[in-house]
Coordinates of C-alpha atoms in Angstrom, one line a residue:
Chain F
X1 CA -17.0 14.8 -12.0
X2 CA -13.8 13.4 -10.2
X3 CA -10.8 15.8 -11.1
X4 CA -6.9 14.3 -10.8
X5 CA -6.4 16.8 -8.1
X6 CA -8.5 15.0 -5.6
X7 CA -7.3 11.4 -5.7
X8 CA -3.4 13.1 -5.8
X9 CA -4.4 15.1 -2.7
X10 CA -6.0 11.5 -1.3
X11 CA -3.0 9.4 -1.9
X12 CA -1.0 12.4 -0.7
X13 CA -2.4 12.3 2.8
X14 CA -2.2 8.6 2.9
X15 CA 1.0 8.7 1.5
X16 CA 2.4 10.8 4.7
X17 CA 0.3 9.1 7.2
X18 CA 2.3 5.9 6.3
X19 CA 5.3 8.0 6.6
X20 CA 4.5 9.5 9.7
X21 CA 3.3 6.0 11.0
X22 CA 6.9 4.5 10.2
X23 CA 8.9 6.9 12.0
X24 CA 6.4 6.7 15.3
X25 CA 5.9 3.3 16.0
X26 CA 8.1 1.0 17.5
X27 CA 7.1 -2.4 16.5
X28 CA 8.1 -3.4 13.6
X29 CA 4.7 -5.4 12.0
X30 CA 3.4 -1.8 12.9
X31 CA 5.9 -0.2 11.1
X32 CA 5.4 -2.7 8.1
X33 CA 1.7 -2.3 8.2
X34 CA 2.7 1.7 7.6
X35 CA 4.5 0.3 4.5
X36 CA 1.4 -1.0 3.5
X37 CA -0.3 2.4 3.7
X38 CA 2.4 4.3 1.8
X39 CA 2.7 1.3 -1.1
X40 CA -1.2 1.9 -1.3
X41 CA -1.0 5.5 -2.3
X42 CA 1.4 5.0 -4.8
X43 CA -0.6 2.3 -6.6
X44 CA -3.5 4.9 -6.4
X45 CA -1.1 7.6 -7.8
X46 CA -0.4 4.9 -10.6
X47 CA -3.9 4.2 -11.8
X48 CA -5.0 8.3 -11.8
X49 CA -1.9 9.2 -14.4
X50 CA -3.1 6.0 -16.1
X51 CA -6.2 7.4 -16.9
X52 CA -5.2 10.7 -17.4
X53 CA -2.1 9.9 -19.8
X54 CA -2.1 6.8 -21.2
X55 CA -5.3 6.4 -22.9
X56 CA -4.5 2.9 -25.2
X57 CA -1.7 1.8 -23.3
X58 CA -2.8 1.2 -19.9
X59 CA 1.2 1.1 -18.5
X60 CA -0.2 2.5 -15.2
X61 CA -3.2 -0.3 -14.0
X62 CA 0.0 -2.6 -15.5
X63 CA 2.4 -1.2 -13.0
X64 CA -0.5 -1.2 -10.1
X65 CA -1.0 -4.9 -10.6
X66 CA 2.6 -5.8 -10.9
X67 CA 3.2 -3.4 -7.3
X68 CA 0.4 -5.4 -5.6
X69 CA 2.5 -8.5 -6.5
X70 CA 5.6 -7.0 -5.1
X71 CA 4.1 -6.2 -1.7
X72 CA 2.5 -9.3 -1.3
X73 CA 6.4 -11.5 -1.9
X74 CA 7.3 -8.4 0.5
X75 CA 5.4 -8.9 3.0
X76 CA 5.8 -12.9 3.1
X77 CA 9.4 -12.3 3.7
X78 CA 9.3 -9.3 6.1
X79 CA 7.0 -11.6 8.3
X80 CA 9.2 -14.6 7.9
X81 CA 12.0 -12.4 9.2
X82 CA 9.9 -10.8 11.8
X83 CA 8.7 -14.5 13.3
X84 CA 12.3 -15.5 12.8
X85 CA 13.2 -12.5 15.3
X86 CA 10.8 -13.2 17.8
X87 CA 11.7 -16.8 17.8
X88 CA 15.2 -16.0 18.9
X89 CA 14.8 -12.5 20.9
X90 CA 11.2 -13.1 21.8
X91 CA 10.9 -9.5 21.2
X92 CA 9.8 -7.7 17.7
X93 CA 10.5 -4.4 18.8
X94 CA 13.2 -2.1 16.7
X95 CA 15.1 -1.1 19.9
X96 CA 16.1 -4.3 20.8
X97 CA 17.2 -5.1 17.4
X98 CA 21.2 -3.9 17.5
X99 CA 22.6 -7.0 16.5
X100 CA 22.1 -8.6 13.6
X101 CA 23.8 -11.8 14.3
X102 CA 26.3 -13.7 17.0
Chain T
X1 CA -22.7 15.7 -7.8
X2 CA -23.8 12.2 -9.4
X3 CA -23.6 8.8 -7.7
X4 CA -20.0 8.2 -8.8
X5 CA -18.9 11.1 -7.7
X6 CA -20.7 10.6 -4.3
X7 CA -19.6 6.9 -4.2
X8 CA -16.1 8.6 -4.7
X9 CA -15.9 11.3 -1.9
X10 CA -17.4 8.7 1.0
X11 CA -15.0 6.3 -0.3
X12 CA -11.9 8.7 0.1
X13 CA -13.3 10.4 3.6
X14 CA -13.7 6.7 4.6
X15 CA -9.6 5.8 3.6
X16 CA -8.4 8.6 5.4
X17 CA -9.9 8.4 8.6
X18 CA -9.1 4.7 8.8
X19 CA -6.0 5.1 7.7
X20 CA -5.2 7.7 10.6
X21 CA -6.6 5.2 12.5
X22 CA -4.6 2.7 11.8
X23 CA -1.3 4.2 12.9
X24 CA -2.8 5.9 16.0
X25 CA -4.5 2.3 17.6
X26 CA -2.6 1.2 20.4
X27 CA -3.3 -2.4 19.7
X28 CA -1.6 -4.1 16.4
X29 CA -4.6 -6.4 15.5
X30 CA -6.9 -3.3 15.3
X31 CA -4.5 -1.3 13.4
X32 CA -4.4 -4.8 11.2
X33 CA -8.3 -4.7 10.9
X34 CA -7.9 -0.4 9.9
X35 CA -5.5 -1.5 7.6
X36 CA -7.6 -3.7 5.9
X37 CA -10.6 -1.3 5.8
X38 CA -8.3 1.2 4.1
X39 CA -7.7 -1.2 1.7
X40 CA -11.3 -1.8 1.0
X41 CA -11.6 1.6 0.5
X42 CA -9.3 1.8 -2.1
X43 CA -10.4 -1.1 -3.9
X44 CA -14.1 0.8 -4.2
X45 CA -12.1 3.9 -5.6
X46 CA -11.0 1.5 -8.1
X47 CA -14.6 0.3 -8.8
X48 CA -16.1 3.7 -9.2
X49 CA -13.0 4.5 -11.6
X50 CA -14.4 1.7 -14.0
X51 CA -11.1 -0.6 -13.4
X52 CA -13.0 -3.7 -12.0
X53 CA -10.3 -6.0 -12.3
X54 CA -7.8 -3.9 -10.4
X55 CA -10.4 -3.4 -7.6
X56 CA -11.0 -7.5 -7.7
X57 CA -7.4 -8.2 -8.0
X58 CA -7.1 -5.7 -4.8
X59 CA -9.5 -7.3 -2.9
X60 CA -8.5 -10.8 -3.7
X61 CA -4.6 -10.1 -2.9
X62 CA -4.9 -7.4 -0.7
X63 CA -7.3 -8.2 1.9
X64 CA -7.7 -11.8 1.0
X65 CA -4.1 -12.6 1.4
X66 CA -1.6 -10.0 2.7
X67 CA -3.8 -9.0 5.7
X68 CA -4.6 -12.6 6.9
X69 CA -0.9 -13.5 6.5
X70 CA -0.8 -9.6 9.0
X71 CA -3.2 -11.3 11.0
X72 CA -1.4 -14.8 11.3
X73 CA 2.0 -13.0 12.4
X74 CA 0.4 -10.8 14.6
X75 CA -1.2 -14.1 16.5
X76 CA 2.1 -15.7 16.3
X77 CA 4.5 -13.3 18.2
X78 CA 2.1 -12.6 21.0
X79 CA 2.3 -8.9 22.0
X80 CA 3.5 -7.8 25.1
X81 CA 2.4 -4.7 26.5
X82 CA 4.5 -1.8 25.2
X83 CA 6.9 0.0 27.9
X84 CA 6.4 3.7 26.9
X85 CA 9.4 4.6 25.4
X86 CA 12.3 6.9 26.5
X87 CA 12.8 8.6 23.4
X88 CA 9.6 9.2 21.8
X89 CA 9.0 13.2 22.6
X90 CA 11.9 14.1 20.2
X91 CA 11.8 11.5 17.7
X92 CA 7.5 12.5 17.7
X93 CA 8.3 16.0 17.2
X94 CA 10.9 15.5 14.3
X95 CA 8.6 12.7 12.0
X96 CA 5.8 15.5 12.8
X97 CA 8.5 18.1 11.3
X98 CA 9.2 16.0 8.5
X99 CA 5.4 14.9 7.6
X100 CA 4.4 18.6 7.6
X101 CA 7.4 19.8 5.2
X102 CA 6.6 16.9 2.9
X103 CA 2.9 17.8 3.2
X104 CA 3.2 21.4 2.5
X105 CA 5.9 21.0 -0.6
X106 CA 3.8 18.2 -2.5
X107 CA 0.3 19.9 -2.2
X108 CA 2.3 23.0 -3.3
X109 CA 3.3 21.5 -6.4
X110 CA 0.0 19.4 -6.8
X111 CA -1.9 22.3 -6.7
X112 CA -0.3 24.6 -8.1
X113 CA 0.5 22.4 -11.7
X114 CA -1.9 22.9 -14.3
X115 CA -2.7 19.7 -15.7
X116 CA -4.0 19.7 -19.3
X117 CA -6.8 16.7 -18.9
X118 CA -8.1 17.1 -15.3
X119 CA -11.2 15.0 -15.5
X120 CA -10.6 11.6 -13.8
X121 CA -13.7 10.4 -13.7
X122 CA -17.0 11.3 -16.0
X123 CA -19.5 9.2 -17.8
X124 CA -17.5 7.6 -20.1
X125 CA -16.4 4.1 -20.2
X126 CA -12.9 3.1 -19.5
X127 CA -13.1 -0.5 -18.3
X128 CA -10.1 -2.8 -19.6
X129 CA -11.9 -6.5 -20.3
X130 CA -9.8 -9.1 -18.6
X131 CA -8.8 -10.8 -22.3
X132 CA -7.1 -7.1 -23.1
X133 CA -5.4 -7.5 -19.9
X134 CA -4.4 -11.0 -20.4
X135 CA -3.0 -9.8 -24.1
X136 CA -1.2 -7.2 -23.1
X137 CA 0.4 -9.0 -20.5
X138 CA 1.6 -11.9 -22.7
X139 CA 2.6 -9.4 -25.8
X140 CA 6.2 -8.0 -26.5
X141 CA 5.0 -5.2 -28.5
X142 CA 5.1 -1.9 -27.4
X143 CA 2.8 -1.4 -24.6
X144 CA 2.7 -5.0 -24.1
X145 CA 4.2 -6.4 -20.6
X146 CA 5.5 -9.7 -21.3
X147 CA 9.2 -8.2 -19.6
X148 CA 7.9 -7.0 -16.5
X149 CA 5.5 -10.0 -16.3
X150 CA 8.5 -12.8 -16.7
X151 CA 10.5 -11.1 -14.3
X152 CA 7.3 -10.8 -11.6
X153 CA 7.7 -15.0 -12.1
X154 CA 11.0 -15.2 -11.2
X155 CA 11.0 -12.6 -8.0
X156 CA 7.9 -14.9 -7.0
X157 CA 10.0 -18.0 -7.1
X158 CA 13.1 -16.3 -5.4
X159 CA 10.1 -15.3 -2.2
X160 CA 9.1 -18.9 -2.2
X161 CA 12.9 -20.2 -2.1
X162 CA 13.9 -17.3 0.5
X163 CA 10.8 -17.9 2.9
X164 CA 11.8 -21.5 2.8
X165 CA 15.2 -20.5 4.0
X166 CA 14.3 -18.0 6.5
X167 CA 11.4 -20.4 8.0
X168 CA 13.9 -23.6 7.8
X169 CA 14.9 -24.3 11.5
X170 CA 19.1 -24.4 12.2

Protein backbone atom coordinates (compact mmCIF):
# COMPACT_ATOMS: atom_id res chain seq x y z
CA UNK A 1 0.00 0.00 0.00
CA UNK A 2 1.16 3.52 -1.43
CA UNK A 3 0.44 6.23 1.32
CA UNK A 4 -0.07 10.18 0.15
CA UNK A 5 3.02 10.86 2.10
CA UNK A 6 5.30 9.20 -0.35
CA UNK A 7 4.38 10.57 -3.71
CA UNK A 8 4.16 14.38 -1.65
CA UNK A 9 7.71 13.67 -0.41
CA UNK A 10 8.51 12.48 -4.34
CA UNK A 11 7.16 15.53 -6.05
CA UNK A 12 8.71 17.49 -3.16
CA UNK A 13 12.28 16.54 -3.98
CA UNK A 14 11.64 16.97 -7.63
CA UNK A 15 9.91 19.97 -7.01
CA UNK A 16 13.27 21.64 -5.41
CA UNK A 17 15.62 19.97 -7.75
CA UNK A 18 13.86 21.98 -10.55
CA UNK A 19 14.24 24.84 -8.28
CA UNK A 20 17.68 24.38 -7.48
CA UNK A 21 18.32 23.57 -11.25
CA UNK A 22 16.92 27.15 -12.24
CA UNK A 23 18.88 29.17 -10.12
CA UNK A 24 22.33 27.19 -11.08
CA UNK A 25 22.40 27.01 -14.66
CA UNK A 26 23.12 29.50 -16.93
CA UNK A 27 21.63 28.57 -20.18
CA UNK A 28 18.47 29.27 -20.58
CA UNK A 29 16.95 25.75 -22.46
CA UNK A 30 18.68 24.35 -19.23
CA UNK A 31 16.97 26.58 -17.08
CA UNK A 32 13.59 25.82 -19.09
CA UNK A 33 14.15 22.11 -19.00
CA UNK A 34 14.29 22.86 -14.92
CA UNK A 35 10.80 24.25 -15.49
CA UNK A 36 9.86 21.18 -16.81
CA UNK A 37 10.96 19.28 -13.69
CA UNK A 38 9.21 21.65 -11.27
CA UNK A 39 5.71 21.69 -13.66
CA UNK A 40 6.14 17.79 -13.33
CA UNK A 41 5.80 17.64 -9.55
CA UNK A 42 3.04 19.69 -9.38
CA UNK A 43 1.00 17.64 -11.85
CA UNK A 44 1.97 14.63 -9.63
CA UNK A 45 0.91 16.70 -6.52
CA UNK A 46 -2.47 17.21 -8.55
CA UNK A 47 -3.34 13.63 -9.30
CA UNK A 48 -2.42 12.29 -5.42
CA UNK A 49 -5.11 15.02 -3.80
CA UNK A 50 -7.27 13.78 -6.70
CA UNK A 51 -7.39 10.52 -5.42
CA UNK A 52 -7.40 11.25 -2.04
CA UNK A 53 -10.25 14.06 -2.06
CA UNK A 54 -12.26 14.02 -4.88
CA UNK A 55 -13.54 10.64 -5.25
CA UNK A 56 -16.59 11.40 -8.09
CA UNK A 57 -15.33 14.50 -9.33
CA UNK A 58 -11.93 13.89 -10.65
CA UNK A 59 -11.05 18.01 -10.68
CA UNK A 60 -7.41 16.97 -10.01
CA UNK A 61 -6.51 14.34 -13.26
CA UNK A 62 -8.73 17.41 -14.99
CA UNK A 63 -6.36 20.06 -13.85
CA UNK A 64 -3.16 17.52 -14.70
CA UNK A 65 -4.30 17.16 -18.21
CA UNK A 66 -5.27 20.81 -18.74
CA UNK A 67 -1.28 21.64 -17.06
CA UNK A 68 0.30 19.22 -19.53
CA UNK A 69 -1.44 21.35 -22.25
CA UNK A 70 -0.14 24.53 -20.80
CA UNK A 71 3.50 23.45 -20.76
CA UNK A 72 3.44 22.15 -23.95
CA UNK A 73 1.99 26.04 -25.68
CA UNK A 74 4.88 27.08 -23.04
CA UNK A 75 7.38 25.47 -24.11
CA UNK A 76 6.69 26.12 -28.02
CA UNK A 77 6.92 29.77 -27.31
CA UNK A 78 9.88 29.81 -24.84
CA UNK A 79 11.83 27.95 -27.71
CA UNK A 80 10.66 30.24 -30.30
CA UNK A 81 11.97 33.08 -28.22
CA UNK A 82 15.07 31.19 -27.34
CA UNK A 83 15.91 30.50 -31.31
CA UNK A 84 14.88 33.97 -31.88
CA UNK A 85 17.74 35.02 -29.37
CA UNK A 86 20.36 33.07 -30.71
CA UNK A 87 19.47 34.18 -34.13
CA UNK A 88 20.29 37.72 -33.27
CA UNK A 89 23.07 37.35 -30.22
CA UNK A 90 24.25 33.90 -31.29
CA UNK A 91 24.40 33.37 -27.71
CA UNK A 92 21.39 31.68 -25.37
CA UNK A 93 23.03 32.37 -22.30
CA UNK A 94 21.18 34.57 -19.45
CA UNK A 95 24.27 36.80 -18.88
CA UNK A 96 24.39 38.09 -22.11
CA UNK A 97 20.80 38.81 -22.17
CA UNK A 98 20.67 42.69 -20.72
CA UNK A 99 18.88 44.21 -23.43
CA UNK A 100 15.81 43.43 -24.44
CA UNK A 101 15.69 45.38 -27.60
CA UNK A 102 17.72 48.29 -29.70
CA UNK B 1 5.00 -5.14 -0.44
CA UNK B 2 2.79 -6.28 -3.65
CA UNK B 3 3.82 -5.66 -7.29
CA UNK B 4 2.19 -2.18 -7.36
CA UNK B 5 3.76 -1.12 -4.64
CA UNK B 6 7.11 -2.38 -5.82
CA UNK B 7 6.35 -1.07 -9.44
CA UNK B 8 5.80 2.22 -7.33
CA UNK B 9 9.06 2.57 -5.26
CA UNK B 10 11.56 1.61 -8.43
CA UNK B 11 9.55 4.02 -10.38
CA UNK B 12 9.99 6.96 -7.86
CA UNK B 13 13.89 5.92 -6.93
CA UNK B 14 14.26 5.87 -10.80
CA UNK B 15 12.64 9.84 -11.16
CA UNK B 16 14.75 11.10 -8.63
CA UNK B 17 17.96 10.10 -9.58
CA UNK B 18 17.36 11.13 -13.11
CA UNK B 19 16.07 14.05 -12.25
CA UNK B 20 19.31 14.98 -10.22
CA UNK B 21 20.82 14.06 -13.10
CA UNK B 22 19.45 16.03 -15.26
CA UNK B 23 20.37 19.35 -13.71
CA UNK B 24 23.89 18.17 -12.83
CA UNK B 25 24.99 16.90 -16.79
CA UNK B 26 27.28 19.27 -18.25
CA UNK B 27 25.96 18.71 -21.71
CA UNK B 28 22.16 20.08 -22.54
CA UNK B 29 21.23 17.06 -24.87
CA UNK B 30 21.90 14.60 -22.03
CA UNK B 31 20.09 16.65 -19.53
CA UNK B 32 17.28 16.65 -22.53
CA UNK B 33 17.47 12.71 -22.62
CA UNK B 34 17.33 12.72 -18.27
CA UNK B 35 14.58 14.86 -18.67
CA UNK B 36 12.72 12.75 -20.69
CA UNK B 37 13.50 9.63 -18.57
CA UNK B 38 11.98 11.54 -15.64
CA UNK B 39 9.18 11.94 -17.46
CA UNK B 40 8.78 8.36 -18.23
CA UNK B 41 8.98 7.77 -14.81
CA UNK B 42 6.20 9.68 -13.94
CA UNK B 43 3.98 8.51 -16.53
CA UNK B 44 4.57 4.69 -14.90
CA UNK B 45 3.58 6.30 -11.48
CA UNK B 46 0.50 7.20 -13.28
CA UNK B 47 0.04 3.63 -14.60
CA UNK B 48 0.50 1.96 -11.30
CA UNK B 49 -2.10 4.61 -9.85
CA UNK B 50 -4.79 3.06 -12.26
CA UNK B 51 -5.01 6.54 -14.29
CA UNK B 52 -4.11 5.04 -17.81
CA UNK B 53 -5.11 7.84 -19.76
CA UNK B 54 -3.11 10.40 -17.89
CA UNK B 55 0.00 8.15 -18.09
CA UNK B 56 -0.82 7.82 -22.15
CA UNK B 57 -1.71 11.37 -22.45
CA UNK B 58 1.88 11.94 -20.62
CA UNK B 59 3.65 9.93 -22.71
CA UNK B 60 2.08 11.00 -25.94
CA UNK B 61 2.54 14.89 -25.03
CA UNK B 62 5.29 14.80 -22.88
CA UNK B 63 7.91 12.81 -24.36
CA UNK B 64 6.35 12.48 -27.74
CA UNK B 65 6.20 16.17 -28.23
CA UNK B 66 7.71 18.62 -25.73
CA UNK B 67 11.04 16.73 -25.51
CA UNK B 68 11.57 16.37 -29.30
CA UNK B 69 10.65 20.04 -29.84
CA UNK B 70 13.83 20.19 -26.50
CA UNK B 71 15.73 18.17 -28.69
CA UNK B 72 15.11 20.25 -32.10
CA UNK B 73 16.13 23.58 -30.22
CA UNK B 74 18.88 22.19 -28.57
CA UNK B 75 20.23 21.02 -32.33
CA UNK B 76 19.41 24.43 -33.57
CA UNK B 77 21.38 26.90 -31.40
CA UNK B 78 24.58 24.77 -31.48
CA UNK B 79 26.28 24.92 -27.98
CA UNK B 80 29.33 26.47 -27.41
CA UNK B 81 31.46 25.34 -24.69
CA UNK B 82 30.48 27.03 -21.45
CA UNK B 83 33.17 29.72 -19.98
CA UNK B 84 33.07 28.81 -16.23
CA UNK B 85 31.40 31.62 -14.82
CA UNK B 86 32.54 34.42 -12.57
CA UNK B 87 29.89 34.44 -10.23
CA UNK B 88 28.82 31.00 -9.66
CA UNK B 89 30.46 30.26 -5.91
CA UNK B 90 27.96 32.83 -4.38
CA UNK B 91 24.96 32.49 -6.46
CA UNK B 92 25.69 28.19 -5.76
CA UNK B 93 25.82 28.73 -2.22
CA UNK B 94 22.57 31.02 -1.97
CA UNK B 95 20.06 28.53 -4.46
CA UNK B 96 21.74 25.73 -2.06
CA UNK B 97 20.41 28.00 0.96
CA UNK B 98 17.24 28.47 -0.47
CA UNK B 99 16.58 24.74 -1.74
CA UNK B 100 17.41 23.44 1.85
CA UNK B 101 14.97 26.03 3.72
CA UNK B 102 12.22 25.19 1.22
CA UNK B 103 13.10 21.44 1.71
CA UNK B 104 13.10 21.42 5.43
CA UNK B 105 9.70 23.72 5.81
CA UNK B 106 7.52 21.59 3.30
CA UNK B 107 8.60 18.08 4.54
CA UNK B 108 7.87 19.70 7.98
CA UNK B 109 4.47 20.39 7.15
CA UNK B 110 4.09 17.20 4.91
CA UNK B 111 4.95 15.15 7.59
CA UNK B 112 3.86 16.48 10.25
CA UNK B 113 -0.17 16.88 8.88
CA UNK B 114 -2.29 14.19 9.64
CA UNK B 115 -4.28 13.34 6.64
CA UNK B 116 -7.60 11.59 7.24
CA UNK B 117 -7.48 9.12 3.98
CA UNK B 118 -3.74 8.29 3.64
CA UNK B 119 -3.99 5.29 1.34
CA UNK B 120 -3.09 6.27 -2.24
CA UNK B 121 -2.88 3.28 -3.68
CA UNK B 122 -4.53 -0.33 -2.72
CA UNK B 123 -6.41 -2.90 -4.64
CA UNK B 124 -9.25 -1.12 -5.52
CA UNK B 125 -10.14 0.22 -8.89
CA UNK B 126 -9.99 3.76 -9.69
CA UNK B 127 -9.58 3.99 -13.44
CA UNK B 128 -11.65 6.90 -15.20
CA UNK B 129 -12.80 5.28 -18.88
CA UNK B 130 -11.93 7.68 -21.58
CA UNK B 131 -15.99 8.29 -22.39
CA UNK B 132 -16.24 9.65 -18.54
CA UNK B 133 -13.35 11.77 -19.42
CA UNK B 134 -14.71 12.90 -22.65
CA UNK B 135 -18.23 13.80 -20.62
CA UNK B 136 -16.89 15.52 -18.09
CA UNK B 137 -14.91 17.55 -20.28
CA UNK B 138 -17.78 18.67 -22.61
CA UNK B 139 -20.39 19.04 -19.47
CA UNK B 140 -21.19 22.46 -17.62
CA UNK B 141 -22.47 20.83 -14.61
CA UNK B 142 -20.82 20.87 -11.58
CA UNK B 143 -17.72 18.89 -11.84
CA UNK B 144 -17.95 19.08 -15.49
CA UNK B 145 -14.92 21.18 -17.37
CA UNK B 146 -16.45 22.57 -20.31
CA UNK B 147 -14.95 26.32 -18.93
CA UNK B 148 -11.48 25.32 -18.43
CA UNK B 149 -11.67 23.20 -21.58
CA UNK B 150 -12.96 26.28 -24.01
CA UNK B 151 -10.50 28.42 -22.60
CA UNK B 152 -7.40 25.65 -23.07
CA UNK B 153 -8.74 26.19 -27.06
CA UNK B 154 -8.32 29.58 -27.22
CA UNK B 155 -4.70 29.82 -25.21
CA UNK B 156 -3.78 27.08 -27.91
CA UNK B 157 -4.75 29.32 -30.73
CA UNK B 158 -3.12 32.49 -29.21
CA UNK B 159 0.54 29.85 -29.03
CA UNK B 160 -0.05 29.07 -32.61
CA UNK B 161 -0.70 32.93 -33.66
CA UNK B 162 2.35 34.10 -31.24
CA UNK B 163 4.86 31.40 -32.48
CA UNK B 164 4.02 32.57 -35.92
CA UNK B 165 4.91 36.06 -34.90
CA UNK B 166 7.96 35.32 -32.95
CA UNK B 167 9.26 32.82 -35.79
CA UNK B 168 8.20 35.47 -38.72
CA UNK B 169 11.55 36.97 -40.02
CA UNK B 170 11.67 41.21 -39.87
Amino acid sequence: MIHIEYLMVLSLIMLFIGIFGFLTQRSTLAMLISIELMLNAADLNFVAFNRIIYDNNQEGYFFTLFSIAITAAETAIAIAIIINLYRTLRKIDVKHLSELKW
Amino acid sequence: MNTTTLMFLIFAVLAVIFSVLTITTQRIIRAATYLLAVLLCTAGIYFTMDYAFLGAVQILVYAGGIVVLYVFSIFLTSQTNKDEEDDSLRSKIVSVGAVVAGVALCSFIVLTHKFTNTILIDSTQYDISVERVGQLLLSPEYGGMLLPFELISVLLLACIITGVIIARKH
